[in-house]
């Protein structure tokens, strides 16, 4: 038992890095040790829980690999409503994707309903899986709906007394999505009688990015080592890559880049491509296209040329040959993601060229094969002059990409992070979403919780992502929410969509924490339909992951839905950004680390006030990058929302918010509230003892106990810091020798 008492949650102290692999090795080491802590914890917990509740009938532990695809057996009365479902399945083609769809349907029905579907072509009592064209041939009388690519149709019907259940789409992939949708309904006990359900994805491109390194580490990965690479090579056993593709397909993801955006040029070596092909083969049955991050300097770095100037014909030829070579081996290759001129990555600026020059040279090589370039807008100078009050990293993406609007080829997508800085706990939507109306664009969201608790703390990000997606840019003073811009639904751009930085790893539950998987699920669901509410998404996830017990569903949903605000409360209220260890692990509280360096994540707190003045009148002018109606809202203190106040304005600590509180009192209060809310997570989880399987109950409980302590460390560090800076006491008299207390707590735990 002693071991458990002394267990102190995840290890701390990862080094800051943007790309250095020696530091990445440290990240890997740390995350593996952390996983080890949890691997040990359940043993002690199992003993303790067994002793205290040994006689309760608990739900059985289930596979973590399956995540939300557990297909737990329904009890007899819930299963009854599905008695009318067909007993056979017929697939109208034998493509690998349709075979996966058939297999998944058989497996899901068998596990949930205890029935074995037989393969067969008896029209009377059959699931029919196929494309619309095939369906038309099979049942000429069937009235087919209009479906855009990859949309699906679920239809329970009868013609001339013959009963059938159609799962159709215009593509094989869409049929697979339809099967997953049906199985999800059954897992959630939704009725499927007389179903007539047609859905099409909101955006054509729904990709995840993995930031895996060839040595097997993952940049900003908290779920163990890479599922693709180990020791500089592709892993021999790629079963997990296939399992991952299945999970991705179940939420409609159709592309995956497998390597770090700080790309290692060796990924394009001739002898590496056959290895990559093996991963593409593992993805293919699930309709997931493989893509690569590339280093723009590759033509030179690989030793083939003495330049990587995108306008040099030799360079264009090099990319063409390389791309042809890839397609020869991977005919359904998706394309490239490019990080250039950013945090030390080589880029077109070396030759005085623009991102459009760089993107287009690669895009032209890919075009004949149907491949795409996602060119990241995360381009900025990380050696800014911190003493220059007009300098502002937030301005960089718009300053660089807006003037190039319309100059990118039509198979290039500008991949824009949700906010103008870097995945902070709260940022406004990037103004660049409204700044490239003649260019394809996509939104980049971070599923891996780099700045939001690193999967050691609960932070369900769907509510945050929805705020950005729903944010109205008011272009031309008309409703133009970000979701429509990134999906190419306005300005008639052919492509657009979503990229989610996922960073799953070898840990049994993929992201290193079972509850963090809601973020991966939620990302896929939003990419499919950003109009779904956060409540709907989490309810779907909880029911599929933990079952339909109302107490479990209600409790976990509530915990997840409040978790972002809780985390924001104690780490970065009022839009300060996360007051974390910017030059270190992006996790611990370290508010001074943001200042006096060139990284530009400044909060400008001094003895008199706090916040970045980004106004047009007196500040950096960043607000001027938004369309006029949005400018107006943020520029004025009267209309700027409290939760972004310090992102846009520098104000005295005594400034009174719309809520009536002063800024300083709000900061004190939100930290105390946040720490209380974090403590409440422990109590909430404890109500589920005996309602979720023992293994996951035991796994999750110490995570919340740890989070409750971390929230106190954050609270006391920040309150103490800001009290010393401002000299203004907490009206409630709570701030006393806080940092000493935080240090004691750490020592004691
Ligand atoms: C953040 C992150 C880096 C990453 C970068 C990116 O800065 O800390 O590890 O490389 O984002 O998105 O390129």
XYZ file of C-alpha atoms and ligand atoms in Angstrom:
762
model
C 0.000 0.000 0.000
C 2.906 2.276 0.704
C 3.701 2.446 -2.945
C 0.267 3.811 -3.735
C 0.381 6.424 -0.979
C 3.673 7.710 -2.264
C 2.596 7.721 -5.870
C 2.804 11.254 -7.105
C 1.078 11.197 -10.451
C 2.988 11.657 -13.632
C 6.611 12.679 -13.539
C 7.423 16.238 -14.256
C 10.059 18.319 -15.909
C 9.960 17.562 -19.611
C 12.224 19.867 -21.509
C 10.980 22.481 -23.908
C 11.731 21.604 -27.448
C 10.546 22.433 -30.855
C 12.370 19.686 -32.598
C 15.689 18.673 -31.036
C 15.665 14.920 -30.928
C 17.850 14.661 -27.840
C 15.157 16.546 -25.978
C 12.481 14.440 -27.601
C 14.199 11.391 -26.216
C 13.682 12.984 -22.819
C 9.959 13.477 -23.554
C 9.694 9.859 -24.531
C 11.470 8.672 -21.441
C 9.219 10.726 -19.258
C 6.006 9.631 -20.890
C 7.005 5.989 -20.692
C 7.875 6.280 -17.017
C 4.530 7.917 -16.459
C 2.778 5.096 -18.201
C 4.713 2.750 -15.931
C 3.367 4.467 -12.831
C -0.150 3.721 -13.996
C 0.694 0.217 -14.940
C 1.678 -0.372 -11.328
C -1.144 1.534 -9.682
C -4.026 -0.792 -10.588
C -2.442 -3.726 -8.758
C -2.592 -1.880 -5.463
C -5.956 -0.470 -6.236
C -7.302 -3.834 -7.238
C -6.334 -5.255 -3.856
C -7.855 -2.351 -1.974
C -11.058 -2.310 -3.960
C -11.390 -6.070 -3.933
C -11.193 -6.050 -0.134
C -13.825 -3.378 0.221
C -16.331 -4.181 -2.509
C -15.402 -7.711 -3.460
C -18.955 -8.971 -3.428
C -20.507 -6.325 -5.719
C -21.406 -7.420 -9.229
C -19.398 -5.002 -11.343
C -19.436 -4.533 -15.084
C -16.640 -6.520 -16.694
C -13.445 -4.794 -17.743
C -13.212 -4.439 -21.484
C -10.537 -3.853 -24.035
C -8.862 -0.434 -24.087
C -7.746 -0.983 -27.654
C -11.345 -0.889 -28.793
C -11.857 2.538 -27.168
C -15.447 3.526 -28.010
C -15.859 0.450 -30.217
C -16.346 -1.897 -27.268
C -19.623 -3.374 -28.520
C -20.549 -4.497 -25.003
C -23.331 -7.068 -24.831
C -26.758 -5.486 -24.369
C -28.953 -6.911 -21.656
C -31.811 -9.065 -22.931
C -34.523 -6.423 -22.624
C -32.488 -3.752 -24.449
C -31.515 -6.249 -27.137
C -35.129 -7.152 -27.789
C -35.864 -4.020 -29.804
C -33.315 -5.231 -32.389
C -34.981 -8.618 -32.896
C -36.353 -7.437 -36.227
C -32.936 -6.733 -37.719
C -31.986 -9.010 -40.628
C -30.135 -12.246 -40.066
C -27.973 -12.063 -43.167
C -25.536 -9.673 -44.771
C -24.797 -9.256 -48.446
C -21.968 -7.141 -49.801
C -22.407 -5.913 -53.337
C -18.692 -5.675 -54.120
C -15.561 -7.215 -52.725
C -13.325 -4.187 -52.180
C -11.146 -4.277 -49.041
C -13.143 -1.418 -47.487
C -16.479 -3.169 -48.057
C -15.023 -6.337 -46.604
C -14.064 -4.388 -43.472
C -17.593 -3.009 -43.368
C -19.076 -6.491 -43.566
C -16.725 -7.879 -40.949
C -17.387 -4.972 -38.600
C -21.138 -5.400 -38.907
C -20.950 -9.130 -38.195
C -18.623 -8.538 -35.248
C -20.626 -5.674 -33.758
C -23.981 -7.457 -34.015
C -22.493 -10.602 -32.576
C -20.906 -8.863 -29.599
C -23.827 -6.601 -28.772
C -26.785 -8.811 -29.656
C -25.274 -12.289 -29.483
C -26.412 -13.105 -33.009
C -24.329 -14.298 -35.928
C -25.147 -12.697 -39.250
C -24.721 -15.110 -42.101
C -23.248 -14.004 -45.394
C -25.749 -14.588 -48.164
C -27.816 -13.112 -50.926
C -31.329 -13.755 -49.744
C -33.090 -10.505 -50.396
C -35.853 -11.143 -47.907
C -34.005 -10.669 -44.694
C -30.716 -9.036 -45.368
C -28.380 -6.117 -44.710
C -27.291 -4.845 -48.113
C -23.922 -3.103 -48.199
C -22.798 -1.281 -51.315
C -22.581 1.872 -53.342
C -25.693 3.644 -54.603
C -24.990 2.451 -58.120
C -24.733 -1.141 -56.940
C -27.865 -0.723 -54.864
C -29.776 0.558 -57.881
C -28.798 -2.523 -59.841
C -29.694 -4.829 -56.983
C -33.097 -3.256 -56.195
C -34.183 -1.209 -59.228
C -37.390 -0.023 -57.511
C -35.541 1.577 -54.607
C -35.732 5.366 -54.458
C -32.196 6.522 -53.742
C -31.347 9.798 -51.981
C -28.854 12.377 -53.254
C -25.628 11.795 -51.332
C -22.449 13.803 -51.577
C -19.200 11.821 -51.521
C -18.717 9.725 -48.411
C -22.199 10.385 -47.103
C -24.188 7.313 -46.126
C -27.769 6.153 -46.148
C -29.270 3.793 -43.605
C -32.657 2.578 -44.689
C -34.853 -0.164 -43.329
C -37.369 -0.954 -46.064
C -39.694 -3.442 -47.673
C -40.497 -3.835 -51.341
C -43.178 -6.322 -52.392
C -43.081 -7.912 -48.978
C -39.292 -8.329 -49.076
C -37.530 -6.870 -46.066
C -34.046 -5.420 -46.296
C -31.755 -2.972 -44.551
C -29.703 -0.803 -46.883
C -26.329 0.666 -45.919
C -25.296 2.630 -48.997
C -23.075 5.474 -50.124
C -21.544 6.783 -53.303
C -18.174 5.397 -52.121
C -17.013 2.283 -50.272
C -15.725 4.467 -47.496
C -19.181 5.928 -46.992
C -20.629 2.421 -46.630
C -18.107 1.703 -43.892
C -19.098 4.953 -42.150
C -22.724 3.852 -42.390
C -21.959 0.538 -40.704
C -20.186 2.312 -37.864
C -23.105 4.720 -37.513
C -25.583 1.856 -37.229
C -23.450 0.021 -34.662
C -23.087 3.211 -32.638
C -26.875 3.556 -32.530
C -27.250 0.011 -31.256
C -24.512 0.502 -28.636
C -26.426 3.557 -27.448
C -29.727 1.639 -27.593
C -31.254 3.990 -30.148
C -34.163 2.696 -32.085
C -33.404 1.644 -35.655
C -36.838 0.422 -36.666
C -38.024 2.166 -39.845
C -34.710 3.977 -40.060
C -34.245 6.371 -42.982
C -31.137 8.281 -42.158
C -28.947 10.058 -44.734
C -25.845 11.936 -43.553
C -23.074 13.617 -45.462
C -19.847 14.903 -43.947
C -19.646 18.653 -43.525
C -16.115 18.939 -44.904
C -14.292 16.842 -47.475
C -10.954 16.588 -45.627
C -10.917 15.093 -42.153
C -7.370 14.198 -41.260
C -5.344 13.514 -38.181
C -1.689 14.403 -37.863
C 0.674 12.300 -35.804
C 3.896 13.948 -34.666
C 5.878 10.687 -34.550
C 9.649 10.602 -34.900
C 11.528 7.836 -36.612
C 13.215 6.830 -33.347
C 9.799 5.965 -31.939
C 9.331 9.030 -29.741
C 6.401 11.377 -30.309
C 6.649 15.149 -30.097
C 4.048 16.235 -27.536
C 2.827 12.655 -27.249
C 1.577 11.437 -23.881
C 0.370 7.949 -24.780
C 3.615 6.033 -25.079
C 5.908 5.463 -28.045
C 4.990 5.516 -31.714
C 2.728 2.864 -33.181
C 4.531 3.302 -36.504
C 8.252 3.703 -35.866
C 10.951 2.268 -33.610
C 14.727 2.630 -33.774
C 14.772 4.590 -37.014
C 12.563 2.140 -38.928
C 8.935 1.266 -39.454
C 7.878 -1.301 -36.844
C 7.704 -4.924 -37.923
C 4.340 -5.445 -36.271
C 1.811 -2.942 -37.584
C -1.299 -4.449 -36.055
C -1.815 -1.359 -33.972
C -1.630 0.859 -37.057
C -4.547 -1.138 -38.458
C -6.427 -0.882 -35.148
C -5.874 2.872 -35.187
C -7.197 3.168 -38.746
C -10.325 1.286 -37.641
C -10.888 3.764 -34.807
C -10.326 6.680 -37.172
C -12.721 5.280 -39.762
C -15.393 4.846 -37.108
C -15.503 8.632 -36.683
C -15.157 9.442 -40.361
C -11.466 10.363 -40.494
C -10.147 9.829 -44.018
C -6.450 10.769 -43.828
C -3.521 10.465 -41.450
C -0.021 11.906 -41.594
C 2.239 9.580 -39.694
C 5.329 11.652 -38.865
C 6.328 14.811 -37.029
C 5.744 18.172 -38.691
C 9.339 18.878 -37.690
C 10.032 16.332 -40.358
C 13.062 14.143 -40.664
C 14.132 14.242 -44.331
C 15.022 10.533 -44.152
C 11.307 9.741 -44.413
C 11.657 10.369 -48.180
C 14.717 8.181 -48.685
C 14.291 5.581 -51.417
C 14.736 2.748 -48.956
C 12.164 4.211 -46.562
C 9.250 4.397 -48.961
C 8.689 0.599 -49.086
C 8.474 0.703 -45.307
C 5.885 3.480 -45.428
C 3.953 1.415 -47.931
C 3.445 -1.229 -45.238
C 1.685 1.353 -43.059
C -0.457 2.464 -46.006
C -1.423 -1.192 -46.507
C -2.516 -1.412 -42.875
C -4.657 1.732 -43.289
C -6.227 0.833 -46.644
C -8.967 -1.588 -45.514
C -10.308 1.244 -43.360
C -10.321 3.876 -46.083
C -7.690 6.004 -44.343
C -5.229 7.638 -46.733
C -1.650 7.826 -45.573
C 0.178 11.140 -45.850
C 3.594 12.419 -44.823
C 5.045 15.530 -43.258
C 7.987 16.686 -45.333
C 10.999 18.855 -44.783
C 11.135 21.433 -47.533
C 14.905 21.174 -47.496
C 14.774 17.485 -48.458
C 16.195 17.827 -51.998
C 19.356 19.196 -50.429
C 19.297 17.424 -47.058
C 19.097 14.006 -48.683
C 22.224 14.893 -50.655
C 20.671 14.835 -54.117
C 20.904 18.562 -54.949
C 22.830 21.574 -53.715
C 19.656 23.649 -53.363
C 16.028 23.412 -52.289
C 14.982 26.703 -53.911
C 11.355 26.050 -54.906
C 11.734 28.069 -58.097
C 14.746 26.109 -59.325
C 13.624 23.677 -62.083
C 15.967 21.002 -60.688
C 14.064 21.183 -57.404
C 10.703 20.928 -59.165
C 11.969 17.876 -61.034
C 13.237 16.337 -57.791
C 9.810 16.642 -56.158
C 8.118 15.244 -59.231
C 10.341 12.156 -59.290
C 9.985 11.624 -55.564
C 6.219 11.902 -55.709
C 6.006 9.539 -58.710
C 8.101 7.042 -56.785
C 5.730 7.257 -53.800
C 2.605 6.789 -55.917
C 4.121 3.811 -57.655
C 4.179 2.057 -54.316
C 1.238 3.732 -52.578
C -1.402 4.458 -55.220
C -3.846 5.982 -52.713
C -1.226 8.251 -51.075
C -2.858 11.400 -49.632
C -0.152 14.041 -49.890
C 2.128 16.171 -47.746
C 1.926 18.410 -44.689
C 4.547 21.163 -44.674
C 5.972 23.113 -41.759
C 8.475 25.576 -43.176
C 10.245 28.714 -41.938
C 8.948 27.934 -38.473
C 10.794 27.153 -35.257
C 13.962 26.364 -37.160
C 12.497 24.325 -40.016
C 13.984 25.231 -43.394
C 11.734 27.198 -45.707
C 11.416 29.293 -48.830
C 12.704 32.410 -47.065
C 16.222 30.963 -47.439
C 15.956 31.885 -51.143
C 13.728 34.936 -50.774
C 10.728 32.881 -51.973
C 7.210 32.818 -50.549
C 5.155 30.033 -48.959
C 3.096 30.018 -52.183
C 6.234 29.271 -54.234
C 7.094 26.458 -51.851
C 3.606 24.973 -51.645
C 3.044 25.102 -55.388
C 6.213 23.307 -56.418
C 5.165 20.329 -54.324
C 1.501 20.645 -55.240
C 2.353 20.434 -58.948
C 4.219 17.183 -58.384
C 1.208 15.759 -56.529
C -1.522 17.097 -58.784
C -1.456 14.396 -61.501
C -1.980 11.777 -58.805
C -4.720 13.649 -56.945
C -2.459 14.398 -53.955
C -2.761 17.405 -51.642
C -0.462 19.820 -49.807
C -1.454 21.036 -46.368
C 0.813 24.057 -45.896
C 0.844 25.134 -42.256
C 0.284 28.779 -41.416
C 2.177 28.297 -38.149
C 5.032 30.468 -39.381
C 6.530 33.054 -37.050
C 9.755 34.518 -35.793
C 10.664 33.052 -32.417
C 13.385 35.649 -31.863
C 11.048 38.601 -31.423
C 12.222 41.650 -29.492
C 10.367 41.315 -26.192
C 11.073 44.970 -25.386
C 9.211 46.149 -28.470
C 5.629 46.772 -27.381
C 4.490 46.680 -31.012
C 5.973 43.243 -31.681
C 3.341 40.503 -31.714
C 3.652 36.865 -32.642
C -0.135 36.657 -33.031
C 0.135 38.822 -36.155
C 2.567 36.610 -38.042
C 0.286 34.142 -39.840
C -2.004 36.815 -41.269
C 0.895 39.127 -42.174
C 2.533 36.334 -44.162
C -0.412 34.505 -45.747
C -3.036 37.178 -46.361
C -0.975 38.935 -49.078
C -0.567 35.571 -50.826
C -4.298 34.850 -51.002
C -5.203 33.456 -54.417
C -1.613 32.555 -55.285
C -1.807 28.942 -54.120
C -2.632 26.073 -56.487
C -6.005 24.452 -56.066
C -4.652 21.319 -54.393
C -3.037 23.364 -51.604
C -4.828 23.869 -48.292
C -3.574 26.415 -45.756
C -3.681 24.630 -42.398
C -4.450 27.210 -39.727
C -4.244 26.603 -35.960
C -7.478 27.493 -34.174
C -5.926 30.496 -32.475
C -3.194 32.948 -33.488
C -0.674 31.784 -30.854
C -0.374 28.083 -30.145
C -3.106 25.874 -28.683
C -3.469 27.855 -25.452
C -6.312 27.143 -23.051
C -8.234 30.031 -24.599
C -7.489 32.091 -27.679
C -9.690 33.973 -30.091
C -10.229 32.401 -33.507
C -7.337 33.149 -35.836
C -8.142 36.145 -38.062
C -6.505 34.279 -40.936
C -9.677 32.168 -41.289
C -11.229 35.305 -42.753
C -8.065 36.408 -44.517
C -7.688 33.945 -47.400
C -11.039 33.870 -49.221
C -9.466 32.750 -52.504
C -7.429 29.902 -51.056
C -8.412 26.513 -49.636
C -8.116 26.500 -45.881
C -8.425 24.022 -43.040
C -8.427 24.246 -39.266
C -5.751 22.573 -37.135
C -6.922 21.494 -33.666
C -4.783 19.838 -31.028
C -6.210 16.622 -29.619
C -3.048 15.821 -27.686
C -3.294 18.084 -24.626
C 0.072 19.831 -24.860
C -0.966 23.023 -23.066
C -4.158 21.667 -21.550
C -3.016 19.095 -19.018
C -1.075 16.557 -21.103
C -3.689 13.844 -20.538
C -2.736 13.850 -16.834
C -5.591 16.247 -16.175
C -9.101 16.147 -17.558
C -9.787 18.725 -20.235
C -12.492 17.908 -22.760
C -11.753 20.219 -25.660
C -14.891 19.945 -27.774
C -16.567 22.962 -26.097
C -13.447 25.023 -26.847
C -13.277 23.881 -30.459
C -16.943 24.599 -30.909
C -16.518 28.173 -29.740
C -13.937 28.685 -32.466
C -15.897 26.856 -35.161
C -19.048 28.801 -34.342
C -17.243 32.141 -34.127
C -18.765 34.530 -36.623
C -16.170 36.460 -38.623
C -18.866 38.770 -40.054
C -17.187 39.026 -43.439
C -19.032 41.705 -45.409
C -21.144 42.067 -42.258
C -22.830 38.759 -42.951
C -22.839 35.562 -40.921
C -19.600 33.713 -41.743
C -18.801 31.236 -38.984
C -15.334 29.739 -39.007
C -16.757 26.243 -39.629
C -18.133 27.359 -42.987
C -14.870 29.024 -43.948
C -12.721 25.990 -43.178
C -15.055 23.554 -44.858
C -14.934 25.515 -48.116
C -18.657 26.230 -47.872
C -18.251 29.901 -48.575
C -16.372 31.559 -51.431
C -16.749 28.309 -53.445
C -13.362 26.861 -52.713
C -13.065 23.224 -53.750
C -11.340 21.840 -50.664
C -11.162 22.366 -46.931
C -11.513 20.634 -43.659
C -10.022 19.582 -40.389
C -6.621 18.395 -39.176
C -6.336 17.138 -35.603
C -2.968 16.611 -33.939
C -3.711 13.288 -32.264
C -0.424 11.688 -31.138
C -1.786 8.361 -29.997
C 0.849 5.876 -28.880
C 1.465 2.308 -27.803
C -0.190 2.743 -24.395
C -3.111 0.381 -24.065
C -5.626 3.185 -24.195
C -3.932 5.113 -27.013
C -3.721 8.591 -25.473
C -2.423 7.498 -22.061
C -5.705 8.183 -20.325
C -9.104 6.608 -20.970
C -11.056 9.829 -20.494
C -8.821 11.780 -22.888
C -10.086 9.563 -25.697
C -13.232 11.694 -25.715
C -11.130 14.366 -27.424
C -10.165 12.078 -30.298
C -13.768 10.951 -30.645
C -15.027 14.521 -30.417
C -12.592 15.758 -33.031
C -13.825 13.198 -35.541
C -17.463 13.911 -34.808
C -16.982 17.677 -35.199
C -15.080 17.202 -38.443
C -18.034 15.149 -39.648
C -20.603 17.586 -38.341
C -19.552 20.730 -36.461
C -23.195 21.466 -35.755
C -23.372 18.645 -33.238
C -23.474 20.000 -29.704
C -20.759 19.189 -27.182
C -23.504 17.557 -25.087
C -24.511 15.215 -27.899
C -20.931 14.281 -28.658
C -19.979 13.468 -25.086
C -23.152 11.525 -24.516
C -22.431 9.398 -27.589
C -18.901 8.806 -26.397
C -19.778 7.959 -22.815
C -22.509 5.537 -23.746
C -20.240 3.683 -26.168
C -17.255 3.747 -23.834
C -18.831 3.176 -20.428
C -22.323 1.830 -21.139
C -25.818 3.182 -20.679
C -26.230 3.266 -16.891
C -27.888 6.695 -16.401
C -25.749 7.518 -13.368
C -22.564 6.807 -15.302
C -23.670 8.726 -18.372
C -24.885 11.705 -16.409
C -21.806 11.875 -14.178
C -19.128 11.406 -16.818
C -20.849 13.789 -19.225
C -21.016 16.468 -16.539
C -17.372 15.979 -15.569
C -16.191 16.177 -19.164
C -18.344 19.144 -20.090
C -17.152 21.290 -17.196
C -13.490 20.243 -17.420
C -12.218 22.877 -19.864
C -13.563 25.726 -17.746
C -12.155 24.102 -14.645
C -8.730 23.836 -16.231
C -8.925 27.370 -17.567
C -9.927 28.657 -14.134
C -6.708 27.567 -12.484
C -4.286 27.849 -15.417
C -5.164 30.865 -17.550
C -8.317 32.914 -16.894
C -9.395 36.057 -18.780
C -7.405 35.153 -21.890
C -3.943 35.440 -20.366
C -2.940 32.298 -22.208
C -1.736 29.372 -20.196
C 0.619 30.791 -17.581
C 2.769 27.738 -17.974
C 6.410 26.860 -18.353
C 6.796 28.200 -21.890
C 10.518 27.544 -22.077
C 10.089 24.187 -20.338
C 7.470 21.477 -20.247
C 4.323 23.455 -21.200
C 2.696 21.937 -18.127
C 3.799 23.389 -14.781
C 2.843 26.882 -13.623
C 5.710 29.262 -14.444
C 4.260 32.655 -15.404
C 7.585 34.461 -15.574
C 8.907 32.072 -18.213
C 6.710 33.727 -20.846
C 8.447 37.072 -20.471
C 11.841 38.447 -21.471
C 12.389 36.038 -24.347
C 11.664 36.001 -28.074
C 8.984 33.297 -28.126
C 6.263 35.932 -27.987
C 3.800 34.254 -25.616
C 3.814 37.359 -23.465
C 1.221 38.400 -20.887
C 3.010 41.669 -20.023
C 2.176 41.486 -16.313
C 3.960 44.160 -14.256
C 3.323 45.999 -10.995
C 0.449 48.006 -12.424
C -1.421 45.775 -14.768
C -1.612 42.712 -16.993
C -2.475 41.749 -20.583
C -1.208 42.263 -24.149
C -2.367 45.485 -25.729
C -3.308 44.292 -29.202
C -5.602 47.206 -29.980
C -5.339 49.268 -33.139
C -5.381 52.499 -31.123
C -2.459 51.958 -28.767
C -1.275 48.378 -29.120
C 0.226 45.984 -31.656
C -2.654 46.453 -34.094
C -3.450 42.731 -34.204
C -7.161 43.470 -33.837
C -6.991 45.206 -37.226
C -6.557 41.810 -38.902
C -10.207 40.903 -38.240
C -13.145 42.007 -40.394
C -14.546 45.380 -39.235
C -17.436 44.112 -37.084
C -15.095 41.849 -35.123
C -12.471 44.595 -34.836
C -15.079 46.816 -33.319
C -16.087 44.243 -30.735
C -12.544 43.458 -29.572
C -11.150 47.009 -29.760
C -13.592 48.453 -27.263
C -13.297 47.563 -23.596
C -17.063 47.860 -23.410
C -17.677 45.017 -25.831
C -14.566 42.857 -25.508
C -15.688 39.687 -23.690
C -14.198 39.200 -20.235
C -12.837 35.775 -21.094
C -10.507 37.281 -23.738
C -9.878 40.621 -22.099
C -6.196 40.069 -21.333
C -5.524 38.624 -24.770
C -6.509 41.947 -26.327
C -5.979 44.602 -23.674
C -3.484 45.656 -21.033
C -5.470 46.841 -18.013
C -4.761 47.805 -14.408
C -5.399 45.101 -11.835
C -8.222 47.210 -10.472
C -10.043 47.311 -13.807
C -13.668 46.282 -13.286
C -14.957 43.456 -15.491
C -18.461 43.195 -16.909
C -19.153 40.794 -14.073
C -18.490 43.618 -11.590
C -15.320 42.067 -10.157
C -11.880 43.609 -10.457
C -9.382 41.750 -12.630
C -7.198 40.877 -9.647
C -10.100 39.568 -7.588
C -11.317 37.535 -10.557
C -7.883 35.959 -10.893
C -7.809 35.029 -7.205
C -11.364 33.719 -7.249
C -11.076 31.715 -10.445
C -8.009 29.930 -9.122
C -9.778 29.009 -5.898
C -12.906 27.977 -7.781
C -10.865 25.931 -10.238
C -9.051 24.095 -7.461
C -12.369 23.330 -5.762
C -13.847 22.116 -9.020
C -10.825 19.873 -9.560
C -11.259 18.421 -6.061
C -14.908 17.833 -6.940
C -13.846 15.511 -9.761
C -12.577 13.012 -7.197
C -15.897 13.013 -5.368
C -17.849 12.743 -8.615
C -15.795 9.805 -9.812
C -16.227 8.028 -6.479
C -20.000 7.960 -6.999
C -19.327 5.592 -9.896
C -17.746 2.880 -7.816
C -19.540 -0.320 -8.717
C -21.077 1.282 -11.811
C -18.047 1.228 -14.100
C -15.752 -1.756 -14.365
C -13.263 -2.046 -11.587
C -10.226 -1.796 -13.816
C -11.137 1.564 -15.271
C -12.499 2.828 -11.975
C -9.141 2.079 -10.388
C -7.205 3.492 -13.283
C -9.014 6.819 -13.302
C -9.389 7.586 -9.586
C -5.696 8.339 -8.870
C -5.624 10.594 -11.923
C -8.270 12.823 -10.375
C -6.590 12.737 -6.959
C -3.427 13.869 -8.680
C -5.259 16.576 -10.637
C -6.815 17.942 -7.442
C -3.315 18.428 -6.000
C -1.955 19.926 -9.172
C -4.793 22.441 -9.211
C -3.732 23.578 -5.730
C -0.136 23.909 -6.886
C -1.312 26.032 -9.807
C -3.659 28.081 -7.630
C -1.039 28.913 -5.064
C 1.765 29.557 -7.500
C -0.266 31.967 -9.618
C -2.046 33.703 -6.739
C 1.228 34.172 -4.899
C 2.955 35.497 -8.020
C 0.252 37.968 -8.868
C -0.092 39.126 -5.292
C 3.632 39.866 -5.144
C 3.462 41.708 -8.468
C 0.360 43.727 -7.789
C 0.578 44.162 -4.022
C -3.219 43.996 -3.941
C -4.527 41.574 -1.331
C -7.263 39.052 -1.917
C -10.516 40.455 -0.520
C -11.206 37.060 0.974
C -7.835 36.922 2.741
C -6.753 33.577 1.296
C -3.293 34.392 -0.104
C -0.737 33.755 2.624
C 2.672 32.256 1.998
C 1.074 30.377 -0.786
C 4.202 29.260 -2.567
C 5.538 27.747 0.610
C 2.315 25.818 0.921
C 2.527 24.583 -2.663
C 6.069 23.374 -2.105
C 4.997 21.540 1.076
C 2.194 19.861 -0.763
C 4.528 18.601 -3.433
C 6.948 17.269 -0.844
C 4.170 15.525 1.055
C 2.632 13.785 -1.937
C 4.144 23.904 -30.670
C 4.782 22.687 -30.069
C 5.879 22.145 -30.931
C 5.358 21.934 -32.349
C 4.745 23.229 -32.864
C 4.063 23.068 -34.201
O 5.028 24.965 -30.649
O 5.298 23.007 -28.804
O 6.340 20.954 -30.382
O 6.386 21.536 -33.177
O 3.754 23.650 -31.972
O 2.854 23.042 -34.210
O 4.734 23.012 -35.211
